[in-house]
mmCIF file of C-alpha atoms in Angstrom:
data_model
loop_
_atom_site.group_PDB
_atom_site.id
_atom_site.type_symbol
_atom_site.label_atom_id
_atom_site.label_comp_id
_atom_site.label_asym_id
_atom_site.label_seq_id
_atom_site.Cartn_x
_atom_site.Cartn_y
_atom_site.Cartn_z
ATOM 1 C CA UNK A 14 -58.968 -93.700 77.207
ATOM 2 C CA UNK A 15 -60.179 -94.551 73.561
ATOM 3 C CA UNK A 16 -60.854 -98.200 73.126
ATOM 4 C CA UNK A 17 -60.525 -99.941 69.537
ATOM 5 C CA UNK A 18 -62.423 -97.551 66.973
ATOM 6 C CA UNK A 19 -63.761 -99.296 63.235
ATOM 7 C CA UNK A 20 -64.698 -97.966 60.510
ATOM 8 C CA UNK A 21 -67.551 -98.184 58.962
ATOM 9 C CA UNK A 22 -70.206 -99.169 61.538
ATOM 10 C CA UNK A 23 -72.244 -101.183 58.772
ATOM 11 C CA UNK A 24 -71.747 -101.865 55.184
ATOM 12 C CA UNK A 25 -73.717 -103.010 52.507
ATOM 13 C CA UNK A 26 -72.133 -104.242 48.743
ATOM 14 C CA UNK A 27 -72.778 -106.353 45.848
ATOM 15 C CA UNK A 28 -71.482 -109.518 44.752
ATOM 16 C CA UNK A 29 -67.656 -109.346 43.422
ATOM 17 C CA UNK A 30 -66.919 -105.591 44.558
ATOM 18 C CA UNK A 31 -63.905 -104.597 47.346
ATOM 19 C CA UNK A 32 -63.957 -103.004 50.288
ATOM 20 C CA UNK A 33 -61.593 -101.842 52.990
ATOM 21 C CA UNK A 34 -62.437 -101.938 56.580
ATOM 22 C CA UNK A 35 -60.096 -99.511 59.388
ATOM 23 C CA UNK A 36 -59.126 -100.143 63.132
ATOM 24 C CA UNK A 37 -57.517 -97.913 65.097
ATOM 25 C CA UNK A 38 -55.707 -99.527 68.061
ATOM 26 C CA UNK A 39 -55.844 -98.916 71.912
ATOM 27 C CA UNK A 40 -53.311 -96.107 72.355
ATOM 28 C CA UNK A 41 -49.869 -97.811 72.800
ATOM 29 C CA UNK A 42 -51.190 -101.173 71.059
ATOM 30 C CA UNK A 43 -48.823 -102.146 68.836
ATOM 31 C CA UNK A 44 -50.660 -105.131 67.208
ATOM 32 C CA UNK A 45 -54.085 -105.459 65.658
ATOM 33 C CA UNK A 46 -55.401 -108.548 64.283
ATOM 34 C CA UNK A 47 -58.756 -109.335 62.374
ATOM 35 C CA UNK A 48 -61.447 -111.413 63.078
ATOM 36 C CA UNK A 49 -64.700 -112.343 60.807
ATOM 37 C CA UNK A 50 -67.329 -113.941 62.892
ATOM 38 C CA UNK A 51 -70.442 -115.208 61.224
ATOM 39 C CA UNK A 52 -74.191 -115.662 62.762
ATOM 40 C CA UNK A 53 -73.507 -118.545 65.301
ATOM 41 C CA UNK A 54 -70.112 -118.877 65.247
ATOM 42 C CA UNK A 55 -67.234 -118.166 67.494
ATOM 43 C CA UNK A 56 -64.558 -115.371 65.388
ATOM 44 C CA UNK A 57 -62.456 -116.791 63.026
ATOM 45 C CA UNK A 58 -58.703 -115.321 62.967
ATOM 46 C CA UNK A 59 -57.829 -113.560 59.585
ATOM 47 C CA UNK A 60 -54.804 -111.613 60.578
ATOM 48 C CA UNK A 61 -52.640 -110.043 62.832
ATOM 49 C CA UNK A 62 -50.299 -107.296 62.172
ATOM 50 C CA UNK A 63 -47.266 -105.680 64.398
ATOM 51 C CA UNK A 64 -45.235 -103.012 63.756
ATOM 52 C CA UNK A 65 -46.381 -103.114 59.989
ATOM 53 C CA UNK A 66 -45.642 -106.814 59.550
ATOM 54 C CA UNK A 67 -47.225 -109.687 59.213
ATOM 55 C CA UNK A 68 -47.118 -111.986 62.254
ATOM 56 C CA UNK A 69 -49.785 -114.720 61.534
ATOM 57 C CA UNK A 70 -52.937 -115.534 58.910
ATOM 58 C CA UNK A 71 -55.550 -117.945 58.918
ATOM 59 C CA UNK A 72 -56.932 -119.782 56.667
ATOM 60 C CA UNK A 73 -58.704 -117.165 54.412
ATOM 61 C CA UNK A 74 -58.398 -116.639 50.253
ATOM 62 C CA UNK A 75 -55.950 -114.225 48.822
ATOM 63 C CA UNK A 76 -59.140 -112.279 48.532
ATOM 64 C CA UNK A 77 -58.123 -110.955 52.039
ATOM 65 C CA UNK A 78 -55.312 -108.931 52.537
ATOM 66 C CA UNK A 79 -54.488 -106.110 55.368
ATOM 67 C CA UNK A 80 -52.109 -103.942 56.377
ATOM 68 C CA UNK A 81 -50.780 -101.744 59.386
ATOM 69 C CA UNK A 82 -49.576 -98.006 59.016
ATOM 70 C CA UNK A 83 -46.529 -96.192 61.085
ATOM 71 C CA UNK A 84 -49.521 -94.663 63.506
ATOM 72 C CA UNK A 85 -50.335 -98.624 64.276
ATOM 73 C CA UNK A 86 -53.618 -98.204 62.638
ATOM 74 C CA UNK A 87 -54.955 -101.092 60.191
ATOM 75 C CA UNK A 88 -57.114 -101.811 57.019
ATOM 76 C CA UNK A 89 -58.548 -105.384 56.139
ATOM 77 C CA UNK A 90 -59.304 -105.317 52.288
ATOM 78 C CA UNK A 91 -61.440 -108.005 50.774
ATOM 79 C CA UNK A 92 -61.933 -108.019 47.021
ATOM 80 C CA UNK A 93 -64.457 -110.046 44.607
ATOM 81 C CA UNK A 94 -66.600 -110.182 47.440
ATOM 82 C CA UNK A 95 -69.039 -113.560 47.526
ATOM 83 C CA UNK A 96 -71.953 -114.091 49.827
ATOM 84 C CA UNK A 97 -70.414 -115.832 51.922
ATOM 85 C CA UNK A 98 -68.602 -112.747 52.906
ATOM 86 C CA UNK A 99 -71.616 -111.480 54.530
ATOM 87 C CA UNK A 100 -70.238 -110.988 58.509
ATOM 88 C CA UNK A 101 -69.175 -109.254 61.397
ATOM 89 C CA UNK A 102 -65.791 -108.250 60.784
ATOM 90 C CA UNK A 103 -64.025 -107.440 64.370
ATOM 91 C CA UNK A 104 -60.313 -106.329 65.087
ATOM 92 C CA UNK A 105 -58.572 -106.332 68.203
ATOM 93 C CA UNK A 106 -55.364 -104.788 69.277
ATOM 94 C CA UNK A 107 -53.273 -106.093 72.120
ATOM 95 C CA UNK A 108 -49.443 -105.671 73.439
ATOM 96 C CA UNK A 109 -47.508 -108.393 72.122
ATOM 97 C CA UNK A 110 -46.556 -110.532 75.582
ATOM 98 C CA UNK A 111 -44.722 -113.831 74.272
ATOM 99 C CA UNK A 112 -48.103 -115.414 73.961
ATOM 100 C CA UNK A 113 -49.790 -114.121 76.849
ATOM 101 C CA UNK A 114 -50.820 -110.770 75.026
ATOM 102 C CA UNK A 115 -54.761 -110.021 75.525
ATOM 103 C CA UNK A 116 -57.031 -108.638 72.799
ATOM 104 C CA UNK A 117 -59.846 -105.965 73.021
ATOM 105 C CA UNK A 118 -62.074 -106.220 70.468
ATOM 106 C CA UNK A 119 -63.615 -103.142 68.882
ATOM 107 C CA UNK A 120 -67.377 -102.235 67.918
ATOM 108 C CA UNK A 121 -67.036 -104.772 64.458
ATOM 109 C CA UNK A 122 -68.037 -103.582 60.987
ATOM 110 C CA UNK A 123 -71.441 -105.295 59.846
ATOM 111 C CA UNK A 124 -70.624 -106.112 56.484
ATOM 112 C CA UNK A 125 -73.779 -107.519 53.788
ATOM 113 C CA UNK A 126 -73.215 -108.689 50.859
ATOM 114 C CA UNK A 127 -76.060 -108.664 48.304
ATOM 115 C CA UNK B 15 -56.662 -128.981 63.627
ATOM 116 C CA UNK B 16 -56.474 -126.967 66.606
ATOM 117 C CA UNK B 17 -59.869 -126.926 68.247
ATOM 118 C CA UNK B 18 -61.877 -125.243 70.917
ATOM 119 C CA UNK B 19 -65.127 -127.002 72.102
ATOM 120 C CA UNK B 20 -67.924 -125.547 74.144
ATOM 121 C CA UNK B 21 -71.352 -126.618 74.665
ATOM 122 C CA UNK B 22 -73.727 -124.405 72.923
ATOM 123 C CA UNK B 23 -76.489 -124.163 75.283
ATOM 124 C CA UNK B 24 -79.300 -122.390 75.590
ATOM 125 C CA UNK B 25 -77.878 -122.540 79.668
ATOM 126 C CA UNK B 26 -80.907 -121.432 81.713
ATOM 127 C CA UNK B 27 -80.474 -120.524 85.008
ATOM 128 C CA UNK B 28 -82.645 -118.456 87.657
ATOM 129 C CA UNK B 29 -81.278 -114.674 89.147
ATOM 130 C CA UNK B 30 -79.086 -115.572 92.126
ATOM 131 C CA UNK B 31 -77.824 -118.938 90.921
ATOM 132 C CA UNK B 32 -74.424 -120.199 89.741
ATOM 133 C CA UNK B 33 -73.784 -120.617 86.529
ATOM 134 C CA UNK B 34 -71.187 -122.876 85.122
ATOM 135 C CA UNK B 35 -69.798 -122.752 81.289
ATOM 136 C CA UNK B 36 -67.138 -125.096 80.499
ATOM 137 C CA UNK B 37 -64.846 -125.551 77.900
ATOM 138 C CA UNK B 38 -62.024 -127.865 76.129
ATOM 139 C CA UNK B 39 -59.231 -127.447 73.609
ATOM 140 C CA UNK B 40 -56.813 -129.513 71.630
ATOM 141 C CA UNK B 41 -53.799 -127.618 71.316
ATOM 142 C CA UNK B 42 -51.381 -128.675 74.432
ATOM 143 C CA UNK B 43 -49.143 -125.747 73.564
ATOM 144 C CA UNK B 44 -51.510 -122.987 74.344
ATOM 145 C CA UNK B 45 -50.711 -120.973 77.097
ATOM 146 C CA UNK B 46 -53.538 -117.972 77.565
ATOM 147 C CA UNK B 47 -57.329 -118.920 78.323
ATOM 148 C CA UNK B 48 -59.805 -116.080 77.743
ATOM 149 C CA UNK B 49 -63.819 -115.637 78.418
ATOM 150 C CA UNK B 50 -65.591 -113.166 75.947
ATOM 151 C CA UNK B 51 -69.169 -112.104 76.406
ATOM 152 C CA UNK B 52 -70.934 -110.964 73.485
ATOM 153 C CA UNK B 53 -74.347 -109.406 74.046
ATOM 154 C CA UNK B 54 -76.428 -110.041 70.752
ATOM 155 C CA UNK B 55 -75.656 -107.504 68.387
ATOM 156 C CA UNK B 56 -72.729 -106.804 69.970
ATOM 157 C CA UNK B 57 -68.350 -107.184 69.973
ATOM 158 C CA UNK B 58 -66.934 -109.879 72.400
ATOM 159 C CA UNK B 59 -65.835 -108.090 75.619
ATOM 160 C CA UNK B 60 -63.284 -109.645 77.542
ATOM 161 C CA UNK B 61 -64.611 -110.454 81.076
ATOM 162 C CA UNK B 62 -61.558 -112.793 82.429
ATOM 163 C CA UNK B 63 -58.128 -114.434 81.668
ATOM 164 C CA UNK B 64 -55.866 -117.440 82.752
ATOM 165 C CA UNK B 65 -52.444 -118.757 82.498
ATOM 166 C CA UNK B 66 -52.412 -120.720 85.119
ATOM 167 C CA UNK B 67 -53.986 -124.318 86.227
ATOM 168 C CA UNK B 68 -56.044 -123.265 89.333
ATOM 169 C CA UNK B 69 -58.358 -120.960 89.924
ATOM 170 C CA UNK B 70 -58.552 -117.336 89.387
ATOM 171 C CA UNK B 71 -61.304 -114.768 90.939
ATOM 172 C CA UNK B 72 -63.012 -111.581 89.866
ATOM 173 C CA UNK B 73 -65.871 -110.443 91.430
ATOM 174 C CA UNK B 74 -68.491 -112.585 90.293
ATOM 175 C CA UNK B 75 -67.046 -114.580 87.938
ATOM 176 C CA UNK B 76 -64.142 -117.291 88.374
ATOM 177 C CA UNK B 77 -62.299 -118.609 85.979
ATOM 178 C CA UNK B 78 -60.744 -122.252 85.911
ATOM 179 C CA UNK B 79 -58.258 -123.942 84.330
ATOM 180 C CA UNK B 80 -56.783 -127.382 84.478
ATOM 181 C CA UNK B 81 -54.338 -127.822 81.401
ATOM 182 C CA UNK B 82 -53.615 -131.918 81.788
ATOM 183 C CA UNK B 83 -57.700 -132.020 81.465
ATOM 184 C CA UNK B 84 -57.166 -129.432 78.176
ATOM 185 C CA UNK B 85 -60.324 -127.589 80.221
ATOM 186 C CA UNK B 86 -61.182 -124.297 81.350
ATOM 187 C CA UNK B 87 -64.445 -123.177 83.145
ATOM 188 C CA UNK B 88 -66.323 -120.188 83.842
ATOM 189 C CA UNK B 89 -68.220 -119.602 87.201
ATOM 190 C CA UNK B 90 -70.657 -116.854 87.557
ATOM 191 C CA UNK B 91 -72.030 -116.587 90.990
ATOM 192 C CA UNK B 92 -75.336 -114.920 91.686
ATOM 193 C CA UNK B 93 -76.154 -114.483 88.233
ATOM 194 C CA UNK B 94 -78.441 -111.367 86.910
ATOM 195 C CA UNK B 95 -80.289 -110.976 84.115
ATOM 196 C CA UNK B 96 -77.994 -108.860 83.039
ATOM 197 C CA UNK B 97 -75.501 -111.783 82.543
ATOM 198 C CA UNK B 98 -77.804 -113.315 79.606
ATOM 199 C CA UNK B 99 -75.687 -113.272 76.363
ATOM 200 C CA UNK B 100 -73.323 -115.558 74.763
ATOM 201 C CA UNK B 101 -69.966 -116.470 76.765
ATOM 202 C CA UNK B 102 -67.215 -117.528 74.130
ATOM 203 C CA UNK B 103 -63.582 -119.272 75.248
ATOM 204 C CA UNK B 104 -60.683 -118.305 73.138
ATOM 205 C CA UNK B 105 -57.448 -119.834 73.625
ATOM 206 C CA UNK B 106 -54.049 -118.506 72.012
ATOM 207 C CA UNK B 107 -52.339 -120.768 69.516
ATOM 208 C CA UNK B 108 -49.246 -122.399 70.372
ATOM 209 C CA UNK B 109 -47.088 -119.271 68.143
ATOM 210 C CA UNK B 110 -49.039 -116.403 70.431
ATOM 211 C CA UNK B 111 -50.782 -114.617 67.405
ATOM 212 C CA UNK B 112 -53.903 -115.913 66.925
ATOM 213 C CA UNK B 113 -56.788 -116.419 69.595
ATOM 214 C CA UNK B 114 -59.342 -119.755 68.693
ATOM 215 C CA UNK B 115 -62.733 -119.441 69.812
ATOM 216 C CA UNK B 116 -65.255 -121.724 70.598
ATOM 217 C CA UNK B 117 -68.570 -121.306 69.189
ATOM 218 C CA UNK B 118 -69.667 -119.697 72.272
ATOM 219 C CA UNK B 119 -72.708 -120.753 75.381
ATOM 220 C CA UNK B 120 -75.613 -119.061 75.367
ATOM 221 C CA UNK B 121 -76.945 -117.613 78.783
ATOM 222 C CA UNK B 122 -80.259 -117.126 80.016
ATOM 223 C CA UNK B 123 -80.821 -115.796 83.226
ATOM 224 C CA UNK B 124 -84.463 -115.491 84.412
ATOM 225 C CA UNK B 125 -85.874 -112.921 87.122
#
């Protein structure tokens, strides 16, 4: 079976443009949530997502925003991008468990702000 | 400000040993303990997970948890060179969504 799939691999932009990252979730996942994990840190929770709403968001700018489609499949949008943006941006999908769900992480998109 | 601590190492052990990570949290409410490994360059994979205080095996590795301590540890027994990457401890917030990571432990195992 196909694990978590992201799109793109790596990703390189300038200062104050947008972009939009995609997950696709473990077949029969329902939920995906995003992660951004800079060099030497643990990930940092941005979002999760199931059945097309909103279950939980961290403590990221309005700059970041997501969504899920009907197929379960996500985008994480970030716009005015800064420097600080510059990171490994991860999703994982799970089946929601009453707080006992797992996550599998996909490959990440390396994202470099210039 | 719900925490995760873990020490961040470099933790150098030789092939064949036992290596211990450890691990502590702040939120009381959680209920799911994870280990990640994360080879450099690489996405966390999961390697283990705990709900339970006690102890919980898998091959190698064993996980531990003791939640009136707020700690969970990781046991790998006869470690490889292979093992050598960073081992990161999540633990699910007290509303199930989110999983908080520690900052991860860096591995070295030498041949």
């Amino acid at each position: 079976d196909a694990g978590v799939t992201q799109s793109p691999t790596h990703l390189i932009k300038t200062r104050g443009q947008h972009v939009t990252l995609r997950c696709s979730p473990i077949s029969g996942h329902k939920s995906v949530s995003w992660y951004q994990q800079v060099l030497g840190q643990g990930p940092q929770f941005i979002f999760q997502y199931y059945e097309k709403e909103e279950r939980g968001r961290g403590n990221f700018p309005d700059r970041f925003s997501a969504r899920q489609f009907p197929n379960y499949s996500s985008e994480l949008n970030v716009n005015a991008l800064l420097l600080g943006d510059s990171a490994l941006y991860l999703c994982a999908s799970s089946l929601p468990r009453g707080g006992k769900e797992t996550q599998y992480f996909g490959p990440g998109t390396r994202l470099l702000v210039l | 400000q719900k925490e995760v601590e873990q020490n961040s190492g470099p933790l150098s052990v030789p092939e064949g040993a036992i290596a211990s990570l450890n691990c502590t949290y702040s939120d009381r409410g959680s209920q799911s303990f994870f280990w990640y490994r994360q080879y450099s360059g690489k996405s966390p994979e999961l390697i283990m997970f705990i709900y339970s205080n006690g102890d919980k095996e898998d091959g190698r590795f064993t996980a531990q948890l003791n939640k009136a301590s707020q700690y969970v540890s990781l046991l790998i027994r006869d470690s490889q060179p292979s093992d050598s990457a960073t081992y990161l401890c999540a633990v699910n917030s007290q509303a199930g969504t989110a999983l908080i990571f520690g900052k991860g432990t860096t591995l070295s195992v030498s041949s």
